[in-house]
Coordinates of C-alpha atoms in Angstrom, one line a residue:
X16 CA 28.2 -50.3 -90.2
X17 CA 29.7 -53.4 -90.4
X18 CA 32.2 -54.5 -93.0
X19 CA 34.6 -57.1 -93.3
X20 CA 38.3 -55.9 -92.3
X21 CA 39.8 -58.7 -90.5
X22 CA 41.5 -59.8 -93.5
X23 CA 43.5 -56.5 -92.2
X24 CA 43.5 -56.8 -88.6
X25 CA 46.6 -59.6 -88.7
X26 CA 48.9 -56.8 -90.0
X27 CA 48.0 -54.7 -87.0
X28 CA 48.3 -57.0 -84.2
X29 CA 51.7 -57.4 -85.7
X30 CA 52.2 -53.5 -85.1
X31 CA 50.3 -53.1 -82.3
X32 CA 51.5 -56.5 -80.3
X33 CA 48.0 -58.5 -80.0
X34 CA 48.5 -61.2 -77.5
X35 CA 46.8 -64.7 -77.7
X36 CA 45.0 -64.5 -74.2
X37 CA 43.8 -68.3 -74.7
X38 CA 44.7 -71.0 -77.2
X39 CA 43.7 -74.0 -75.1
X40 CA 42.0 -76.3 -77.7
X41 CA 40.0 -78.0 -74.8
X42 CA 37.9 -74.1 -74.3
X43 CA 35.3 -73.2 -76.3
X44 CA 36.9 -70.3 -78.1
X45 CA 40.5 -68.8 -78.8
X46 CA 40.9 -64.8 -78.4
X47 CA 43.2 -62.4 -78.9
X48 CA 43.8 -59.1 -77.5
X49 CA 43.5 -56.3 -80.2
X50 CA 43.5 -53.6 -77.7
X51 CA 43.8 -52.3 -74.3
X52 CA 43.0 -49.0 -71.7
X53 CA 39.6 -48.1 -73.1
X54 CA 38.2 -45.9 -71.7
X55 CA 34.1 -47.6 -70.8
X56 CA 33.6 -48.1 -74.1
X57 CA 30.3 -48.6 -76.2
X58 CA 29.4 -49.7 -79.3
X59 CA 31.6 -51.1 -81.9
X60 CA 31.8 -50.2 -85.9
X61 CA 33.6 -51.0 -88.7
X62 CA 34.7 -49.8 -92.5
X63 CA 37.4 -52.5 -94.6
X64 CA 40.2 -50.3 -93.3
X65 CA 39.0 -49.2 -89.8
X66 CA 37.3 -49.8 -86.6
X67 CA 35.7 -46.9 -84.5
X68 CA 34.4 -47.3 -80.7
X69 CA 32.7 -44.9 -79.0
X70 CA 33.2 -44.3 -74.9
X71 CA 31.0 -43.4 -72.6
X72 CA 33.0 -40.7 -71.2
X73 CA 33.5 -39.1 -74.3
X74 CA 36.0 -40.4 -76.7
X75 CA 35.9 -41.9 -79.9
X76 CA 38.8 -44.2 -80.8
X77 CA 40.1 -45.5 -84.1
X78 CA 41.9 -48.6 -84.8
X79 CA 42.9 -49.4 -88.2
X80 CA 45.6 -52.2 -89.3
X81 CA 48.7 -49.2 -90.2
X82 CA 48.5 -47.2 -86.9
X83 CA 48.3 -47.6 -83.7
X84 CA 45.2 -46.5 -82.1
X85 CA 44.0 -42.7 -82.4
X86 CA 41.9 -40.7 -79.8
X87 CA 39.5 -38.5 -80.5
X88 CA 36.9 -36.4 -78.4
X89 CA 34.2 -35.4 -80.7
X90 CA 32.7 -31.9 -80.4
X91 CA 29.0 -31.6 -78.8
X92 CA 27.0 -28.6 -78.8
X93 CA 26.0 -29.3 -75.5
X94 CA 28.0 -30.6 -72.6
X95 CA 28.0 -34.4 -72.0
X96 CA 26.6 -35.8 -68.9
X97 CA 28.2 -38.7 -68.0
X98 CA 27.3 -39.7 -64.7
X99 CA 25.5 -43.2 -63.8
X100 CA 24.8 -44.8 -67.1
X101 CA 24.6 -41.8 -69.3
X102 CA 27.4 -40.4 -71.6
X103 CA 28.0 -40.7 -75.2
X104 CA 26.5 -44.1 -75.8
X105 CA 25.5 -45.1 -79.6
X106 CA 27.9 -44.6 -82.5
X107 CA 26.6 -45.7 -86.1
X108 CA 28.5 -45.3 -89.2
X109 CA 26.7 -44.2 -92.1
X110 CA 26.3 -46.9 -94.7
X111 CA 28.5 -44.6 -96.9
X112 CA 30.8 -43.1 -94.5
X113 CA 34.2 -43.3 -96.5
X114 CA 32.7 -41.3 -98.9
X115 CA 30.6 -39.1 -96.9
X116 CA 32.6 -39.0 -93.0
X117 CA 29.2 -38.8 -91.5
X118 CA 28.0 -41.1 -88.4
X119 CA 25.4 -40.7 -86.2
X120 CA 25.6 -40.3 -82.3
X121 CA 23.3 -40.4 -79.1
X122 CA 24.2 -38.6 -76.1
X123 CA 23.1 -37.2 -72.8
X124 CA 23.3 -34.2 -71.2
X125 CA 21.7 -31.7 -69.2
X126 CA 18.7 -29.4 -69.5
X127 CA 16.5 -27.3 -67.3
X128 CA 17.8 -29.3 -64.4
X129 CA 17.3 -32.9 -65.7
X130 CA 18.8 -35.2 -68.4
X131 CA 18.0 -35.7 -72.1
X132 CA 19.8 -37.9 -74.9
X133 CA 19.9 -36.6 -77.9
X134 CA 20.5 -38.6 -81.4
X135 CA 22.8 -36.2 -83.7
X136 CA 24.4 -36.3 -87.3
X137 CA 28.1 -35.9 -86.9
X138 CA 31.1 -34.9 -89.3
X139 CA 34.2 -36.2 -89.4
X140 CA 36.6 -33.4 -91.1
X141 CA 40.0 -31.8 -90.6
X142 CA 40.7 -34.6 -88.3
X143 CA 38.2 -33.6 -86.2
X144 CA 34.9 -34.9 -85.2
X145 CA 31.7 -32.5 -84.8
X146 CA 28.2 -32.4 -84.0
X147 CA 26.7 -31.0 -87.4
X148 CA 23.1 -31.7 -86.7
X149 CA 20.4 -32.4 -84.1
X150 CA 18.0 -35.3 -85.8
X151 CA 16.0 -36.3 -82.2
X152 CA 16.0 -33.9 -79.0
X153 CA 14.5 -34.2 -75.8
X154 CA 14.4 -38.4 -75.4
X155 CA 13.7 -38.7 -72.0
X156 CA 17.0 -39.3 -69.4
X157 CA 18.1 -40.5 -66.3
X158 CA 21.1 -41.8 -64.0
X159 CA 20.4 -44.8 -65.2
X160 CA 18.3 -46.8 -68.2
X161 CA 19.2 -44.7 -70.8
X162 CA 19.1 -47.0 -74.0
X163 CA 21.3 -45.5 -76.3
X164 CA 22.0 -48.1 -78.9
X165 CA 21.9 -47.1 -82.8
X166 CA 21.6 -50.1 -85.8
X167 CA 20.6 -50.2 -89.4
X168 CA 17.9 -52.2 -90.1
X169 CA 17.5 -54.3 -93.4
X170 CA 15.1 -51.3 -94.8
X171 CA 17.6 -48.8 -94.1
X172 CA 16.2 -46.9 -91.0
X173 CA 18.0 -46.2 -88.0
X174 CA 16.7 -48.1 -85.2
X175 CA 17.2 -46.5 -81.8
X176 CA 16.8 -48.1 -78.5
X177 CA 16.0 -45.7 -75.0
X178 CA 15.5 -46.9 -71.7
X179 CA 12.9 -46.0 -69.3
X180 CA 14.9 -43.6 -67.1
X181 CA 13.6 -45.7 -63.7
X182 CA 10.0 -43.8 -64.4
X183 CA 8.7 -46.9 -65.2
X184 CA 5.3 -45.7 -66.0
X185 CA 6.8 -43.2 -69.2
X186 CA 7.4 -47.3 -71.0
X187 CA 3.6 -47.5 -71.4
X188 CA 2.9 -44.1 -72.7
X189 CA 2.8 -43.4 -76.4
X190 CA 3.4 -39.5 -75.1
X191 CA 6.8 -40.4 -74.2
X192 CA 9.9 -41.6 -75.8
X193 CA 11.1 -43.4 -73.2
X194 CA 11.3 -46.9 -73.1
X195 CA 11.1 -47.6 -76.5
X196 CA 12.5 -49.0 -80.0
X197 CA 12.4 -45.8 -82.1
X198 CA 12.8 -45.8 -86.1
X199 CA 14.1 -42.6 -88.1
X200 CA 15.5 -41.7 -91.3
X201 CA 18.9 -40.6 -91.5
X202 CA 17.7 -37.2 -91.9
X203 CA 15.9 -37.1 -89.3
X204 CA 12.4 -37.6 -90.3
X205 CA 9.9 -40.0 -89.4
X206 CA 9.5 -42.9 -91.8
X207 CA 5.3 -42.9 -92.9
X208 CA 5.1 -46.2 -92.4
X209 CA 5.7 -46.2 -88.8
X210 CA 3.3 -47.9 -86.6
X211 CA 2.2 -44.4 -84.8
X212 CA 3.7 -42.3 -87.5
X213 CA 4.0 -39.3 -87.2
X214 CA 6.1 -40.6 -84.3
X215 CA 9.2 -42.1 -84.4
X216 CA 8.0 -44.8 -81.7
X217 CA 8.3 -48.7 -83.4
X218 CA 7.8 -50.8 -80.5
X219 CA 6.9 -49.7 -76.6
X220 CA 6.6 -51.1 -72.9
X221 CA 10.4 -52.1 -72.5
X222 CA 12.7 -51.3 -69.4
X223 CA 16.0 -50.8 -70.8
X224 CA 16.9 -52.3 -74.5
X225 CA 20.2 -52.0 -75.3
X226 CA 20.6 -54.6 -78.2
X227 CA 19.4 -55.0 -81.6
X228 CA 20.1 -57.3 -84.6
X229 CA 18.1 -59.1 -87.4
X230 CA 18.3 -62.5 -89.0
X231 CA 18.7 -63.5 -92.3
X232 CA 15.2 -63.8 -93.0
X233 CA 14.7 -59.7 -91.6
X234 CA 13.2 -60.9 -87.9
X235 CA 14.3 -58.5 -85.4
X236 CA 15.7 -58.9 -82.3
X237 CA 16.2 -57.0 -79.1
X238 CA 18.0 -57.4 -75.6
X239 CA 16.2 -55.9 -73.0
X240 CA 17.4 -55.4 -68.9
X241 CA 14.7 -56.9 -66.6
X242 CA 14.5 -55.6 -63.3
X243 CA 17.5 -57.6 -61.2
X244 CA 16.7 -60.3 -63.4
X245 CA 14.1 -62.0 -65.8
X246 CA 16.4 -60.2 -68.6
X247 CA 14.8 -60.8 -71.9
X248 CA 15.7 -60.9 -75.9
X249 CA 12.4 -60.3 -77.9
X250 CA 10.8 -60.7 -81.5
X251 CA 10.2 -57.2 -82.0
X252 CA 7.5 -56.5 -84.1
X253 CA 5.5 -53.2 -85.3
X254 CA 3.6 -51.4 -83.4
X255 CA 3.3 -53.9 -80.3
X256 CA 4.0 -53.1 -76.7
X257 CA 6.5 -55.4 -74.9
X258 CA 4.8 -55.3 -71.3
X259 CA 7.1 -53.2 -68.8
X260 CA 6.3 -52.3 -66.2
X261 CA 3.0 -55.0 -66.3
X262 CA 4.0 -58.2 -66.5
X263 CA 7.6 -59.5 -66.5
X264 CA 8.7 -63.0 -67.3
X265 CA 6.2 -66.0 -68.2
X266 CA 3.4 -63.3 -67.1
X267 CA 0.8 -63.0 -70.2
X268 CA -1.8 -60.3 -70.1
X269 CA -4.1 -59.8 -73.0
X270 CA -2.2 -56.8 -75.7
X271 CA 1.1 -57.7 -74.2
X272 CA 4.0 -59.7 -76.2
X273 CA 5.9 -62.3 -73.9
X274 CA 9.7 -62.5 -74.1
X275 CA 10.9 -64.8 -76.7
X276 CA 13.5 -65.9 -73.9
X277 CA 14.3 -64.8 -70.4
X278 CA 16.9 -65.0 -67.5
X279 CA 14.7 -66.2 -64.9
X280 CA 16.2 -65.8 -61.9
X281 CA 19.7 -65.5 -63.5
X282 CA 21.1 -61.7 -64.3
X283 CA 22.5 -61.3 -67.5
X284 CA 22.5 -57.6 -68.1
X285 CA 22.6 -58.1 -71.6
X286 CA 23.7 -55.3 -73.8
X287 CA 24.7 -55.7 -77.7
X288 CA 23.9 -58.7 -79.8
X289 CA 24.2 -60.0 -83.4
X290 CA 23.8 -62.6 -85.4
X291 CA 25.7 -65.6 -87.6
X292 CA 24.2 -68.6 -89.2
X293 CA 21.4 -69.5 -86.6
X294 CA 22.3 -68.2 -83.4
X295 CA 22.5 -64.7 -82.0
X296 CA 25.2 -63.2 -79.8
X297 CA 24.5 -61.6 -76.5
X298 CA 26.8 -59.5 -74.5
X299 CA 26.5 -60.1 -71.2
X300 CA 27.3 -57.3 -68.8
X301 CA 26.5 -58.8 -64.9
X302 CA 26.4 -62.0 -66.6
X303 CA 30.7 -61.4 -67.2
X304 CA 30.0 -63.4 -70.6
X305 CA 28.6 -63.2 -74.3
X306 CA 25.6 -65.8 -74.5
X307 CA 25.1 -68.0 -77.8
X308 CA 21.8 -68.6 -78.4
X309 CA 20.3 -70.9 -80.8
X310 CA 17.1 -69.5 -82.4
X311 CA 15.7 -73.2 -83.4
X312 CA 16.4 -74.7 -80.4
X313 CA 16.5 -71.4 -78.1
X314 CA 19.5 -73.8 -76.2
X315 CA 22.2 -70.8 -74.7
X316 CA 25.7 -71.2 -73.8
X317 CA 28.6 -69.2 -72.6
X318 CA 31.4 -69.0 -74.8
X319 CA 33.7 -66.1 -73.9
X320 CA 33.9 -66.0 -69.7
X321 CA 36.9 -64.2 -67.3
X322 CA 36.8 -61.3 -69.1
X323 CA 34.5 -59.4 -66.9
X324 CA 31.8 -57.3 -68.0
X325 CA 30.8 -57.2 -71.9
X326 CA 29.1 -54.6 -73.4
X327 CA 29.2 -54.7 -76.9
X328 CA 30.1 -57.4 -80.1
X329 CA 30.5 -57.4 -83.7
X330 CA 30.8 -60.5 -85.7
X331 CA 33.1 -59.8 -89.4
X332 CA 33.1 -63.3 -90.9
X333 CA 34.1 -66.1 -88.2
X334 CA 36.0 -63.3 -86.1
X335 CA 33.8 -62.0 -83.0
X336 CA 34.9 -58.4 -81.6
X337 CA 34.1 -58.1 -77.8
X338 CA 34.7 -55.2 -75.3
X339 CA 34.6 -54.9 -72.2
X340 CA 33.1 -52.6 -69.8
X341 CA 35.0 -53.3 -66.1
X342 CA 35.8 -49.0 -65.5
X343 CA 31.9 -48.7 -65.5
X344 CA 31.8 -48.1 -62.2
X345 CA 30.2 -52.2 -61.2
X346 CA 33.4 -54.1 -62.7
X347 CA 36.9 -55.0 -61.0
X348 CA 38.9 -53.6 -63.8
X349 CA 42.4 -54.7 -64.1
X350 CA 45.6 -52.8 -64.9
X351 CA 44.6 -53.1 -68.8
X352 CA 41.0 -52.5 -68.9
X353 CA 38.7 -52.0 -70.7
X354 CA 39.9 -54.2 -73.5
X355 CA 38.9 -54.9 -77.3
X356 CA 39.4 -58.7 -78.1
X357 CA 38.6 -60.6 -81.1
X358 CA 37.0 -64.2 -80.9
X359 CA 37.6 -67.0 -82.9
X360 CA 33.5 -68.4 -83.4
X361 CA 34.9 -71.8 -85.7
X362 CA 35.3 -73.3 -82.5
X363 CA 31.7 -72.5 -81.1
X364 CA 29.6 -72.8 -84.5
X365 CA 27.7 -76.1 -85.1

């Protein structure tokens, strides 16, 4: 859920003490600190008043522009297993969520000896977050490649992204949801108009998606982890399977969809994107950076650097929020980390 509040958020860096990090006019971008000592945190969402971040480990933490911030650890019906790259990864608003209090969340945990992620309905009431239903059980987990991002698409759906637990094999099966782009209604059924329906599967043979954004003509996007590199973003489509583990990089094979763009030899790690006037927004985990990317010209650049690892962004206007992920276990974090900063994009828009 995405809304603008930054018209808010300079009342609360005067309470909460923001510090400009960078206001060199000769850099590429100016940002701000809006707040520190997250704990790995996740995915980013926003209502006019408020801003919500899930972490990995457990928490849920609110930031709004008359309080300082506000910790929460949301109630799950089974115990979170947050070991490797699982944990409580996606956290999606519901479009009507300051009427309603609901979000949506996807988790992992433990069962009969292995791991699953689950996607559930929560409830936000009596100051309390809960688990109040299960809409998907039983998505394939592992220690690592877990997927776990959450969006709204432009037709309403919720758009779920799980990874291919290092079985490599379960990305090609149409059995299994792992390694996939699923699509759900809120409720928890399958739209009908889904390519496999009555699955929830949208789009299959990826590794580890962890992005997802759309365009303003409705193309869909996705960032996908390659194996140690050849990272891709890809047009995803309906229906089609993205190649993993068959071909990886400029490989074609007849049935498979190439990457619209890839690393190469370069790592990026990407994790969550979006998009503003032309150009997407990649997060860049190993690549310690968020990637611009024009979608004429495909030209990328690095505008936000020395900040480590980034895991998620959300653009509100000509404001960019970043955090990072350096307490994941791969970053150096610092005595602050992680840390919420907001991006000035005037600077890096053509």
């Amino acid at each position: 859920m995405k809304k603008n509040w930054y018209s808010l958020l300079t009342a609360f860096c005067l309470i909460s003490g923001c510090s400009p990090l960078n206001k060199d006019e000769g850099s590429p971008s100016s940002k701000d600190v809006v707040s520190t000592k997250l704990n790995i945190p996740w995915q980013i969402n926003s209502t006019p008043k408020q801003m919500w971040i899930s972490e990995r480990t457990g928490g849920l933490v609110l930031l709004g522009p008359n309080q300082k911030k506000t910790s929460y650890s949301p109630i799950f019906s089974e115990a979170l297993a947050d070991g490797g790259e699982g944990g409580f990864l996606g956290f999606l608003l519901d479009r009507d969520f300051e009427t309603n209090k609901i979000a949506y969340g996807y988790y992992t945990y433990e069962k009969s000896g292995g791991l699953v992620n689950r996607v559930v309905e929560m409830r936000f009431e009596n100051d309390e977050w809960k688990e109040s239903r299960i809409l998907l059980d039983d998505i394939p987990g592992g220690y690592t490649h877990n997927g776990g991002r959450m969006e709204w698409g432009p037709d309403q759906k919720l758009y779920i992204t799980t990874g291919d637990t290092g079985e490599e094999d379960l990305s090609q099966s149409l059995e299994s949801l792992a390694g996939k782009i699923l699509r759900i209604n809120k409720d928890g059924s399958f739209p009908e108009d889904n390519p496999f329906y009555p699955s929830p599967i949208y789009s299959y043979g990826h590794r580890n998606p962890q992005g997802m954004t759309w365009d303003d003509k409705g193309t869909m996007f996705a960032a996908e982890h390659g194996s140690s590199n050849y990272d891709e973003i890809n047009k995803i489509k309906p229906g089609k399977n993205y190649g993993w583990p068959l071909v990886r990089g400029d490989e074609k094979r007849d049935g498979l969809e190439p990457p619209w763009i890839h690393s190469s030899n370069d790592t990026w790690a990407p994790s969550g994107i979006d998009y503003k006037n032309g150009y997407l927004y990649v997060a860049a985990l190993r690549g310690e950076s968020v990637k611009k990317v024009s979608i004429s010209s495909k030209k990328i650049t690095s505008i936000v650097s020395n900040e480590g690892r980034i895991r998620d962004i959300l653009i509100e206007d000509n404001k960019m929020f970043v955090v990072t992920n350096n307490k994941d276990g791969r970053g150096q974090p610092s005595s602050d980390d992680d840390v919420l900063l907001t991006v000035s994009l005037e600077k890096v828009m053509e």
